Amino acid sequence: MALEIKAPRGTNDVLPADSYKWQIVEDAARRVSDRFGYREIRFPTFESTELFERGVGDTTDVVQKEMYTFKDKGDRSITLRPEGTASAVRVCLEHGLFGGLMPLKAYYVISAFRYEKPQAGRFREFHQFGAELYGTSSPQADREVIELAASFLKELGLGEISLNINSIGCPECRKNYHAALKEYFASHAEDLCETCKGRLDRNPMRILDCKSPVCKGIAADAPLILDYLCDDCNAHFETLKASLTDAGISFNVDPHIVRGLDYYTRTVFEFTDPASGLALAGGGRYDGLVSELDPKMKVCGLGFAAGLERLVGVMEDRGLFPELPRKGAYIAAMGQKAVPAANKLATALRALGCRAETDLMERSLKAQMKYADKTNARFVVVIGDNEVESGKITVKDMAGGDPIETTLAEAAAIMADRM
Ligand code: AMP
């Protein structure tokens, strides 16, 4: 009977023929992070639910509607991480990293889980490359994090990605702003969705980020935070803009960006693909998050996360993945006597760091050659009784180079030299 079980809705399989695309994106993430001095951090796929309730914010869509939360067999409430920032802060607190060298710079490549309605570019399991920077309130830190994200996109060949930035101020400027928002939304209260009605008193800024079309329509005319910034937040935003301009990074100020997570203060930003309208990366400053999780600690933080499925999708649409060049060697064996010699040559090639394959299907020579071609082998060697006896072989270059006459003993080094 055929397997009836399918992958869960909103998840993706990456097949062997496509995994190189993911590796290109992930390798770029690691390379660019290293250039800015960020080192990798790894943490569990699941955490205590409370970490995200407190760290992401219990009035956010992510926490209110989208978390994969369950009781484990020990009756603990566990949640599959919906993002990386809260976990990264938890790691730094738990291991005392905020007491060490500052600024502290870390990056991660993770899976994340949100129970969202699957659609183009939106999945229930997705992957993020994220970077976090702790311990500095300087606007130069905001510029660096944005520059890191922009360099990553550039490294992938993704030009023409729009960068939108905004400042959502600090708790001080938000006092007046919240009051203005409350007044505005109260006059539309009966039309808001049920979740937003509940947000009206507790966190009216969240309504600006609601995905419901009616709430979106109402939010379009709401007061703008930029009109309520205090002097310090204003100065921070002005310096950031000047510094981005100095760095040659173009941006638009979009006063409507608030971002879906509660912890942001001051700078927020989003990189968007103009063709599809999809957000490819987003982030901002979150000076209040660390003390939210540990009131004794006052540590500024900021960071961003980029969605890898969306990046791979946009790169496919734009034809940015290169054709894979021919690589490695296929050592065909004709007859039982040739098998040990073929295996030996393959082993020698692998010891030199090269890809080498031999027949595992007991196929005819013609079928072996077809396999070699389909797997994109660069060199092909055919070993039969004559080759075993004389020790002499011919290396065929599938990339169009001249055949090379050599010996079984020297073939590995000769091929390795050319790969
Ligand atoms: P966020 O953590 O919400 O700031 O998201 C950061 C980035 O992750 C977004 O810009 C998207 O590229 C990606 N992302 C967020 N949610 C999803 C999702 N459900 N499916 C795919 N990618 C996502």
PDB file of C-alpha atoms in Angstrom, residues 163-408:
ATOM      1  CA  LEU A 163      14.798  48.848   3.065  1.00  0.00           C
ATOM      2  CA  ASN A 164      12.137  50.578   5.155  1.00  0.00           C
ATOM      3  CA  ILE A 165      12.993  51.984   8.563  1.00  0.00           C
ATOM      4  CA  ASN A 166      11.080  53.624  11.363  1.00  0.00           C
ATOM      5  CA  SER A 167      11.514  54.561  15.003  1.00  0.00           C
ATOM      6  CA  ILE A 168       8.869  53.417  17.461  1.00  0.00           C
ATOM      7  CA  GLY A 169      10.412  55.384  20.303  1.00  0.00           C
ATOM      8  CA  CYS A 170      10.963  54.409  23.909  1.00  0.00           C
ATOM      9  CA  PRO A 171       8.453  53.769  26.732  1.00  0.00           C
ATOM     10  CA  GLU A 172       8.668  57.491  27.538  1.00  0.00           C
ATOM     11  CA  CYS A 173       7.502  58.725  24.102  1.00  0.00           C
ATOM     12  CA  ARG A 174       4.981  55.940  23.892  1.00  0.00           C
ATOM     13  CA  LYS A 175       2.986  57.199  26.878  1.00  0.00           C
ATOM     14  CA  ASN A 176       1.546  60.086  24.853  1.00  0.00           C
ATOM     15  CA  TYR A 177       1.391  58.018  21.719  1.00  0.00           C
ATOM     16  CA  HIS A 178      -0.571  55.209  23.389  1.00  0.00           C
ATOM     17  CA  ALA A 179      -3.065  57.765  24.658  1.00  0.00           C
ATOM     18  CA  ALA A 180      -3.511  59.200  21.143  1.00  0.00           C
ATOM     19  CA  LEU A 181      -3.864  55.723  19.646  1.00  0.00           C
ATOM     20  CA  LYS A 182      -6.390  54.655  22.263  1.00  0.00           C
ATOM     21  CA  GLU A 183      -8.496  57.669  21.548  1.00  0.00           C
ATOM     22  CA  TYR A 184      -8.332  57.033  17.809  1.00  0.00           C
ATOM     23  CA  PHE A 185      -9.104  53.292  17.966  1.00  0.00           C
ATOM     24  CA  ALA A 186     -11.800  53.751  20.621  1.00  0.00           C
ATOM     25  CA  SER A 187     -13.758  55.737  18.047  1.00  0.00           C
ATOM     26  CA  HIS A 188     -13.631  52.635  15.745  1.00  0.00           C
ATOM     27  CA  ALA A 189     -13.895  50.039  18.515  1.00  0.00           C
ATOM     28  CA  GLU A 190     -17.015  48.279  17.242  1.00  0.00           C
ATOM     29  CA  ASP A 191     -15.328  47.507  13.884  1.00  0.00           C
ATOM     30  CA  LEU A 192     -12.084  46.039  15.307  1.00  0.00           C
ATOM     31  CA  CYS A 193     -11.552  42.258  15.395  1.00  0.00           C
ATOM     32  CA  GLU A 194     -12.103  40.507  18.736  1.00  0.00           C
ATOM     33  CA  THR A 195      -8.340  40.224  19.426  1.00  0.00           C
ATOM     34  CA  CYS A 196      -7.834  43.940  18.772  1.00  0.00           C
ATOM     35  CA  LYS A 197     -10.753  44.914  20.987  1.00  0.00           C
ATOM     36  CA  GLY A 198      -8.803  43.218  23.794  1.00  0.00           C
ATOM     37  CA  ARG A 199      -5.634  45.083  22.768  1.00  0.00           C
ATOM     38  CA  LEU A 200      -7.261  48.498  22.940  1.00  0.00           C
ATOM     39  CA  ASP A 201      -6.533  48.943  26.616  1.00  0.00           C
ATOM     40  CA  ARG A 202      -3.490  46.745  27.066  1.00  0.00           C
ATOM     41  CA  ASN A 203      -1.391  47.519  23.986  1.00  0.00           C
ATOM     42  CA  PRO A 204      -3.030  49.648  21.286  1.00  0.00           C
ATOM     43  CA  MET A 205       0.187  49.632  19.178  1.00  0.00           C
ATOM     44  CA  ARG A 206      -0.424  45.955  18.435  1.00  0.00           C
ATOM     45  CA  ILE A 207      -3.570  46.901  16.511  1.00  0.00           C
ATOM     46  CA  LEU A 208      -1.294  48.607  13.955  1.00  0.00           C
ATOM     47  CA  ASP A 209       0.148  45.197  13.169  1.00  0.00           C
ATOM     48  CA  CYS A 210      -3.057  43.131  12.969  1.00  0.00           C
ATOM     49  CA  LYS A 211      -3.392  41.040   9.799  1.00  0.00           C
ATOM     50  CA  SER A 212      -7.208  41.428   9.591  1.00  0.00           C
ATOM     51  CA  PRO A 213      -8.078  43.600   6.555  1.00  0.00           C
ATOM     52  CA  VAL A 214     -10.653  45.652   8.506  1.00  0.00           C
ATOM     53  CA  CYS A 215      -8.197  46.448  11.314  1.00  0.00           C
ATOM     54  CA  LYS A 216      -5.549  47.224   8.672  1.00  0.00           C
ATOM     55  CA  GLY A 217      -7.917  49.714   7.019  1.00  0.00           C
ATOM     56  CA  ILE A 218      -8.629  51.444  10.317  1.00  0.00           C
ATOM     57  CA  ALA A 219      -4.919  51.466  11.268  1.00  0.00           C
ATOM     58  CA  ALA A 220      -3.979  53.217   7.996  1.00  0.00           C
ATOM     59  CA  ASP A 221      -5.261  56.557   9.339  1.00  0.00           C
ATOM     60  CA  ALA A 222      -4.041  56.159  12.942  1.00  0.00           C
ATOM     61  CA  PRO A 223      -1.680  58.746  14.504  1.00  0.00           C
ATOM     62  CA  LEU A 224       2.019  58.171  13.656  1.00  0.00           C
ATOM     63  CA  ILE A 225       4.650  57.421  16.287  1.00  0.00           C
ATOM     64  CA  LEU A 226       7.225  59.610  14.517  1.00  0.00           C
ATOM     65  CA  ASP A 227       5.156  62.648  15.588  1.00  0.00           C
ATOM     66  CA  TYR A 228       5.528  61.625  19.246  1.00  0.00           C
ATOM     67  CA  LEU A 229       9.266  60.846  19.559  1.00  0.00           C
ATOM     68  CA  CYS A 230      11.135  62.368  22.513  1.00  0.00           C
ATOM     69  CA  ASP A 231      14.319  64.382  21.847  1.00  0.00           C
ATOM     70  CA  ASP A 232      16.673  61.464  22.565  1.00  0.00           C
ATOM     71  CA  CYS A 233      14.799  59.050  20.320  1.00  0.00           C
ATOM     72  CA  ASN A 234      14.646  61.695  17.626  1.00  0.00           C
ATOM     73  CA  ALA A 235      18.404  62.319  17.820  1.00  0.00           C
ATOM     74  CA  HIS A 236      19.072  58.561  17.711  1.00  0.00           C
ATOM     75  CA  PHE A 237      16.948  58.202  14.577  1.00  0.00           C
ATOM     76  CA  GLU A 238      18.579  61.213  12.871  1.00  0.00           C
ATOM     77  CA  THR A 239      22.096  59.857  13.544  1.00  0.00           C
ATOM     78  CA  LEU A 240      21.099  56.432  12.238  1.00  0.00           C
ATOM     79  CA  LYS A 241      19.726  57.899   9.021  1.00  0.00           C
ATOM     80  CA  ALA A 242      22.888  59.959   8.472  1.00  0.00           C
ATOM     81  CA  SER A 243      25.077  56.938   9.159  1.00  0.00           C
ATOM     82  CA  LEU A 244      23.137  54.738   6.728  1.00  0.00           C
ATOM     83  CA  THR A 245      23.515  57.415   4.085  1.00  0.00           C
ATOM     84  CA  ASP A 246      27.279  57.579   4.789  1.00  0.00           C
ATOM     85  CA  ALA A 247      27.447  53.796   4.381  1.00  0.00           C
ATOM     86  CA  GLY A 248      25.753  54.049   0.975  1.00  0.00           C
ATOM     87  CA  ILE A 249      22.692  52.118   2.148  1.00  0.00           C
ATOM     88  CA  SER A 250      19.482  53.516   0.654  1.00  0.00           C
ATOM     89  CA  PHE A 251      16.317  53.434   2.719  1.00  0.00           C
ATOM     90  CA  ASN A 252      12.806  54.862   2.985  1.00  0.00           C
ATOM     91  CA  VAL A 253      11.271  56.020   6.230  1.00  0.00           C
ATOM     92  CA  ASP A 254       7.963  54.191   6.609  1.00  0.00           C
ATOM     93  CA  PRO A 255       6.130  55.512   9.695  1.00  0.00           C
ATOM     94  CA  HIS A 256       3.687  52.585   9.514  1.00  0.00           C
ATOM     95  CA  ILE A 257       6.194  49.829  10.393  1.00  0.00           C
ATOM     96  CA  VAL A 258       5.735  48.657  13.975  1.00  0.00           C
ATOM     97  CA  ARG A 259       6.807  44.960  13.675  1.00  0.00           C
ATOM     98  CA  GLY A 260       4.918  42.021  15.105  1.00  0.00           C
ATOM     99  CA  LEU A 261       6.825  41.438  18.317  1.00  0.00           C
ATOM    100  CA  ASP A 262       6.413  43.407  21.519  1.00  0.00           C
ATOM    101  CA  TYR A 263       9.989  43.939  22.495  1.00  0.00           C
ATOM    102  CA  TYR A 264      11.074  46.579  19.993  1.00  0.00           C
ATOM    103  CA  THR A 265      12.178  50.092  21.014  1.00  0.00           C
ATOM    104  CA  ARG A 266      13.385  52.885  18.760  1.00  0.00           C
ATOM    105  CA  THR A 267      14.693  51.509  15.439  1.00  0.00           C
ATOM    106  CA  VAL A 268      12.629  48.991  13.486  1.00  0.00           C
ATOM    107  CA  PHE A 269      13.299  47.965   9.893  1.00  0.00           C
ATOM    108  CA  GLU A 270      12.230  45.635   7.138  1.00  0.00           C
ATOM    109  CA  PHE A 271      13.789  44.499   3.869  1.00  0.00           C
ATOM    110  CA  THR A 272      11.088  43.801   1.277  1.00  0.00           C
ATOM    111  CA  ASP A 273      11.144  42.237  -2.182  1.00  0.00           C
ATOM    112  CA  PRO A 274       9.393  44.826  -4.380  1.00  0.00           C
ATOM    113  CA  ALA A 275       8.202  42.202  -6.915  1.00  0.00           C
ATOM    114  CA  SER A 276       6.363  39.921  -4.489  1.00  0.00           C
ATOM    115  CA  GLY A 277       5.865  42.406  -1.646  1.00  0.00           C
ATOM    116  CA  LEU A 278       7.271  39.771   0.741  1.00  0.00           C
ATOM    117  CA  ALA A 279       9.297  40.818   3.784  1.00  0.00           C
ATOM    118  CA  LEU A 280      12.644  39.056   3.460  1.00  0.00           C
ATOM    119  CA  ALA A 281      14.165  40.241   6.722  1.00  0.00           C
ATOM    120  CA  GLY A 282      13.164  42.391   9.641  1.00  0.00           C
ATOM    121  CA  GLY A 283      14.471  43.531  12.944  1.00  0.00           C
ATOM    122  CA  GLY A 284      15.156  46.383  15.258  1.00  0.00           C
ATOM    123  CA  ARG A 285      16.299  47.518  18.674  1.00  0.00           C
ATOM    124  CA  TYR A 286      14.891  45.943  21.825  1.00  0.00           C
ATOM    125  CA  ASP A 287      16.397  47.743  24.795  1.00  0.00           C
ATOM    126  CA  GLY A 288      13.722  46.488  27.195  1.00  0.00           C
ATOM    127  CA  LEU A 289      13.828  42.772  26.422  1.00  0.00           C
ATOM    128  CA  VAL A 290      16.731  41.688  28.618  1.00  0.00           C
ATOM    129  CA  SER A 291      15.271  43.315  31.743  1.00  0.00           C
ATOM    130  CA  GLU A 292      11.856  41.900  30.837  1.00  0.00           C
ATOM    131  CA  LEU A 293      13.406  38.456  31.263  1.00  0.00           C
ATOM    132  CA  ASP A 294      15.704  39.394  34.157  1.00  0.00           C
ATOM    133  CA  PRO A 295      14.768  42.642  35.932  1.00  0.00           C
ATOM    134  CA  LYS A 296      18.269  42.888  37.498  1.00  0.00           C
ATOM    135  CA  MET A 297      19.899  43.209  34.077  1.00  0.00           C
ATOM    136  CA  LYS A 298      19.923  46.387  32.006  1.00  0.00           C
ATOM    137  CA  VAL A 299      21.421  45.473  28.647  1.00  0.00           C
ATOM    138  CA  CYS A 300      20.518  47.053  25.324  1.00  0.00           C
ATOM    139  CA  GLY A 301      19.969  44.743  22.386  1.00  0.00           C
ATOM    140  CA  LEU A 302      19.148  44.758  18.716  1.00  0.00           C
ATOM    141  CA  GLY A 303      19.082  42.372  15.817  1.00  0.00           C
ATOM    142  CA  PHE A 304      17.316  41.066  12.754  1.00  0.00           C
ATOM    143  CA  ALA A 305      16.092  37.825  11.252  1.00  0.00           C
ATOM    144  CA  ALA A 306      15.813  36.875   7.579  1.00  0.00           C
ATOM    145  CA  GLY A 307      13.439  34.201   6.305  1.00  0.00           C
ATOM    146  CA  LEU A 308      15.353  31.557   4.363  1.00  0.00           C
ATOM    147  CA  GLU A 309      12.381  30.028   2.464  1.00  0.00           C
ATOM    148  CA  ARG A 310      11.519  33.451   1.101  1.00  0.00           C
ATOM    149  CA  LEU A 311      15.143  34.171   0.151  1.00  0.00           C
ATOM    150  CA  VAL A 312      15.501  30.860  -1.676  1.00  0.00           C
ATOM    151  CA  GLY A 313      12.144  31.507  -3.426  1.00  0.00           C
ATOM    152  CA  VAL A 314      13.069  35.015  -4.567  1.00  0.00           C
ATOM    153  CA  MET A 315      16.514  33.842  -5.698  1.00  0.00           C
ATOM    154  CA  GLU A 316      14.871  31.059  -7.735  1.00  0.00           C
ATOM    155  CA  ASP A 317      12.459  33.569  -9.302  1.00  0.00           C
ATOM    156  CA  ARG A 318      15.375  35.787 -10.245  1.00  0.00           C
ATOM    157  CA  GLY A 319      17.512  32.919 -11.583  1.00  0.00           C
ATOM    158  CA  LEU A 320      20.287  33.605  -9.081  1.00  0.00           C
ATOM    159  CA  PHE A 321      21.309  30.016  -8.385  1.00  0.00           C
ATOM    160  CA  PRO A 322      24.205  28.973 -10.633  1.00  0.00           C
ATOM    161  CA  GLU A 323      24.257  25.740 -12.658  1.00  0.00           C
ATOM    162  CA  LEU A 324      26.344  23.323 -10.648  1.00  0.00           C
ATOM    163  CA  PRO A 325      29.710  22.685 -12.353  1.00  0.00           C
ATOM    164  CA  ARG A 326      30.822  19.112 -13.013  1.00  0.00           C
ATOM    165  CA  LYS A 327      32.577  17.704  -9.989  1.00  0.00           C
ATOM    166  CA  GLY A 328      34.466  14.619  -8.811  1.00  0.00           C
ATOM    167  CA  ALA A 329      35.060  11.320 -10.555  1.00  0.00           C
ATOM    168  CA  TYR A 330      33.138   8.196 -11.462  1.00  0.00           C
ATOM    169  CA  ILE A 331      35.200   5.019 -11.578  1.00  0.00           C
ATOM    170  CA  ALA A 332      33.432   2.431 -13.711  1.00  0.00           C
ATOM    171  CA  ALA A 333      34.335  -1.227 -13.334  1.00  0.00           C
ATOM    172  CA  MET A 334      33.903  -3.811 -16.095  1.00  0.00           C
ATOM    173  CA  GLY A 335      34.024  -7.349 -14.724  1.00  0.00           C
ATOM    174  CA  GLN A 336      34.578  -8.664 -11.195  1.00  0.00           C
ATOM    175  CA  LYS A 337      38.388  -8.347 -11.295  1.00  0.00           C
ATOM    176  CA  ALA A 338      38.132  -4.607 -11.848  1.00  0.00           C
ATOM    177  CA  VAL A 339      35.949  -3.932  -8.788  1.00  0.00           C
ATOM    178  CA  PRO A 340      38.744  -3.870  -6.147  1.00  0.00           C
ATOM    179  CA  ALA A 341      40.890  -1.640  -8.389  1.00  0.00           C
ATOM    180  CA  ALA A 342      37.990   0.779  -8.935  1.00  0.00           C
ATOM    181  CA  ASN A 343      37.250   0.863  -5.208  1.00  0.00           C
ATOM    182  CA  LYS A 344      40.922   1.517  -4.438  1.00  0.00           C
ATOM    183  CA  LEU A 345      41.099   4.431  -6.864  1.00  0.00           C
ATOM    184  CA  ALA A 346      37.889   5.924  -5.419  1.00  0.00           C
ATOM    185  CA  THR A 347      39.273   5.603  -1.871  1.00  0.00           C
ATOM    186  CA  ALA A 348      42.505   7.324  -2.929  1.00  0.00           C
ATOM    187  CA  LEU A 349      40.529  10.185  -4.480  1.00  0.00           C
ATOM    188  CA  ARG A 350      38.379  10.648  -1.362  1.00  0.00           C
ATOM    189  CA  ALA A 351      41.530  10.675   0.786  1.00  0.00           C
ATOM    190  CA  LEU A 352      42.643  13.620  -1.354  1.00  0.00           C
ATOM    191  CA  GLY A 353      39.344  15.391  -0.571  1.00  0.00           C
ATOM    192  CA  CYS A 354      37.628  14.656  -3.903  1.00  0.00           C
ATOM    193  CA  ARG A 355      34.186  13.256  -4.626  1.00  0.00           C
ATOM    194  CA  ALA A 356      34.436   9.759  -6.102  1.00  0.00           C
ATOM    195  CA  GLU A 357      31.782   7.168  -6.886  1.00  0.00           C
ATOM    196  CA  THR A 358      31.763   3.576  -8.051  1.00  0.00           C
ATOM    197  CA  ASP A 359      29.031   1.216  -9.252  1.00  0.00           C
ATOM    198  CA  LEU A 360      26.845  -0.184  -6.456  1.00  0.00           C
ATOM    199  CA  MET A 361      24.105  -1.558  -8.724  1.00  0.00           C
ATOM    200  CA  GLU A 362      26.091  -4.132 -10.749  1.00  0.00           C
ATOM    201  CA  ARG A 363      25.133  -2.266 -13.904  1.00  0.00           C
ATOM    202  CA  SER A 364      26.373  -2.582 -17.488  1.00  0.00           C
ATOM    203  CA  LEU A 365      29.128  -0.208 -18.575  1.00  0.00           C
ATOM    204  CA  LYS A 366      26.637   1.789 -20.643  1.00  0.00           C
ATOM    205  CA  ALA A 367      24.347   2.248 -17.622  1.00  0.00           C
ATOM    206  CA  GLN A 368      27.305   3.231 -15.417  1.00  0.00           C
ATOM    207  CA  MET A 369      28.313   5.900 -17.938  1.00  0.00           C
ATOM    208  CA  LYS A 370      24.781   7.249 -17.990  1.00  0.00           C
ATOM    209  CA  TYR A 371      24.801   7.485 -14.175  1.00  0.00           C
ATOM    210  CA  ALA A 372      28.169   9.276 -14.251  1.00  0.00           C
ATOM    211  CA  ASP A 373      26.783  11.828 -16.684  1.00  0.00           C
ATOM    212  CA  LYS A 374      23.543  12.384 -14.757  1.00  0.00           C
ATOM    213  CA  THR A 375      25.365  12.869 -11.463  1.00  0.00           C
ATOM    214  CA  ASN A 376      27.522  15.510 -13.121  1.00  0.00           C
ATOM    215  CA  ALA A 377      30.868  13.737 -12.646  1.00  0.00           C
ATOM    216  CA  ARG A 378      33.824  15.710 -14.004  1.00  0.00           C
ATOM    217  CA  PHE A 379      36.097  12.712 -14.740  1.00  0.00           C
ATOM    218  CA  VAL A 380      35.248   9.165 -15.739  1.00  0.00           C
ATOM    219  CA  VAL A 381      37.661   6.214 -15.621  1.00  0.00           C
ATOM    220  CA  VAL A 382      36.775   2.779 -17.021  1.00  0.00           C
ATOM    221  CA  ILE A 383      38.651  -0.142 -15.470  1.00  0.00           C
ATOM    222  CA  GLY A 384      38.444  -3.591 -17.108  1.00  0.00           C
ATOM    223  CA  ASP A 385      40.697  -6.691 -17.227  1.00  0.00           C
ATOM    224  CA  ASN A 386      43.238  -4.916 -19.495  1.00  0.00           C
ATOM    225  CA  GLU A 387      43.585  -1.932 -17.182  1.00  0.00           C
ATOM    226  CA  VAL A 388      44.010  -4.190 -14.119  1.00  0.00           C
ATOM    227  CA  GLU A 389      46.729  -6.177 -15.886  1.00  0.00           C
ATOM    228  CA  SER A 390      48.657  -3.301 -17.499  1.00  0.00           C
ATOM    229  CA  GLY A 391      48.018  -0.743 -14.731  1.00  0.00           C
ATOM    230  CA  LYS A 392      47.409   1.833 -17.497  1.00  0.00           C
ATOM    231  CA  ILE A 393      44.191   3.812 -17.693  1.00  0.00           C
ATOM    232  CA  THR A 394      42.542   6.679 -19.566  1.00  0.00           C
ATOM    233  CA  VAL A 395      40.841   9.491 -17.637  1.00  0.00           C
ATOM    234  CA  LYS A 396      37.992  11.024 -19.607  1.00  0.00           C
ATOM    235  CA  ASP A 397      37.304  14.689 -18.875  1.00  0.00           C
ATOM    236  CA  MET A 398      33.526  15.239 -19.084  1.00  0.00           C
ATOM    237  CA  ALA A 399      34.069  19.016 -19.052  1.00  0.00           C
ATOM    238  CA  GLY A 400      35.514  18.781 -22.561  1.00  0.00           C
ATOM    239  CA  GLY A 401      39.259  18.588 -21.798  1.00  0.00           C
ATOM    240  CA  ASP A 402      41.566  16.111 -23.592  1.00  0.00           C
ATOM    241  CA  PRO A 403      41.647  12.520 -22.267  1.00  0.00           C
ATOM    242  CA  ILE A 404      44.594  11.866 -19.940  1.00  0.00           C
ATOM    243  CA  GLU A 405      46.699   8.703 -20.283  1.00  0.00           C
ATOM    244  CA  THR A 406      48.061   7.686 -16.885  1.00  0.00           C
ATOM    245  CA  THR A 407      48.441   4.762 -14.459  1.00  0.00           C
ATOM    246  CA  LEU A 408      46.214   3.373 -11.699  1.00  0.00           C
TER     247      LEU A 408
END
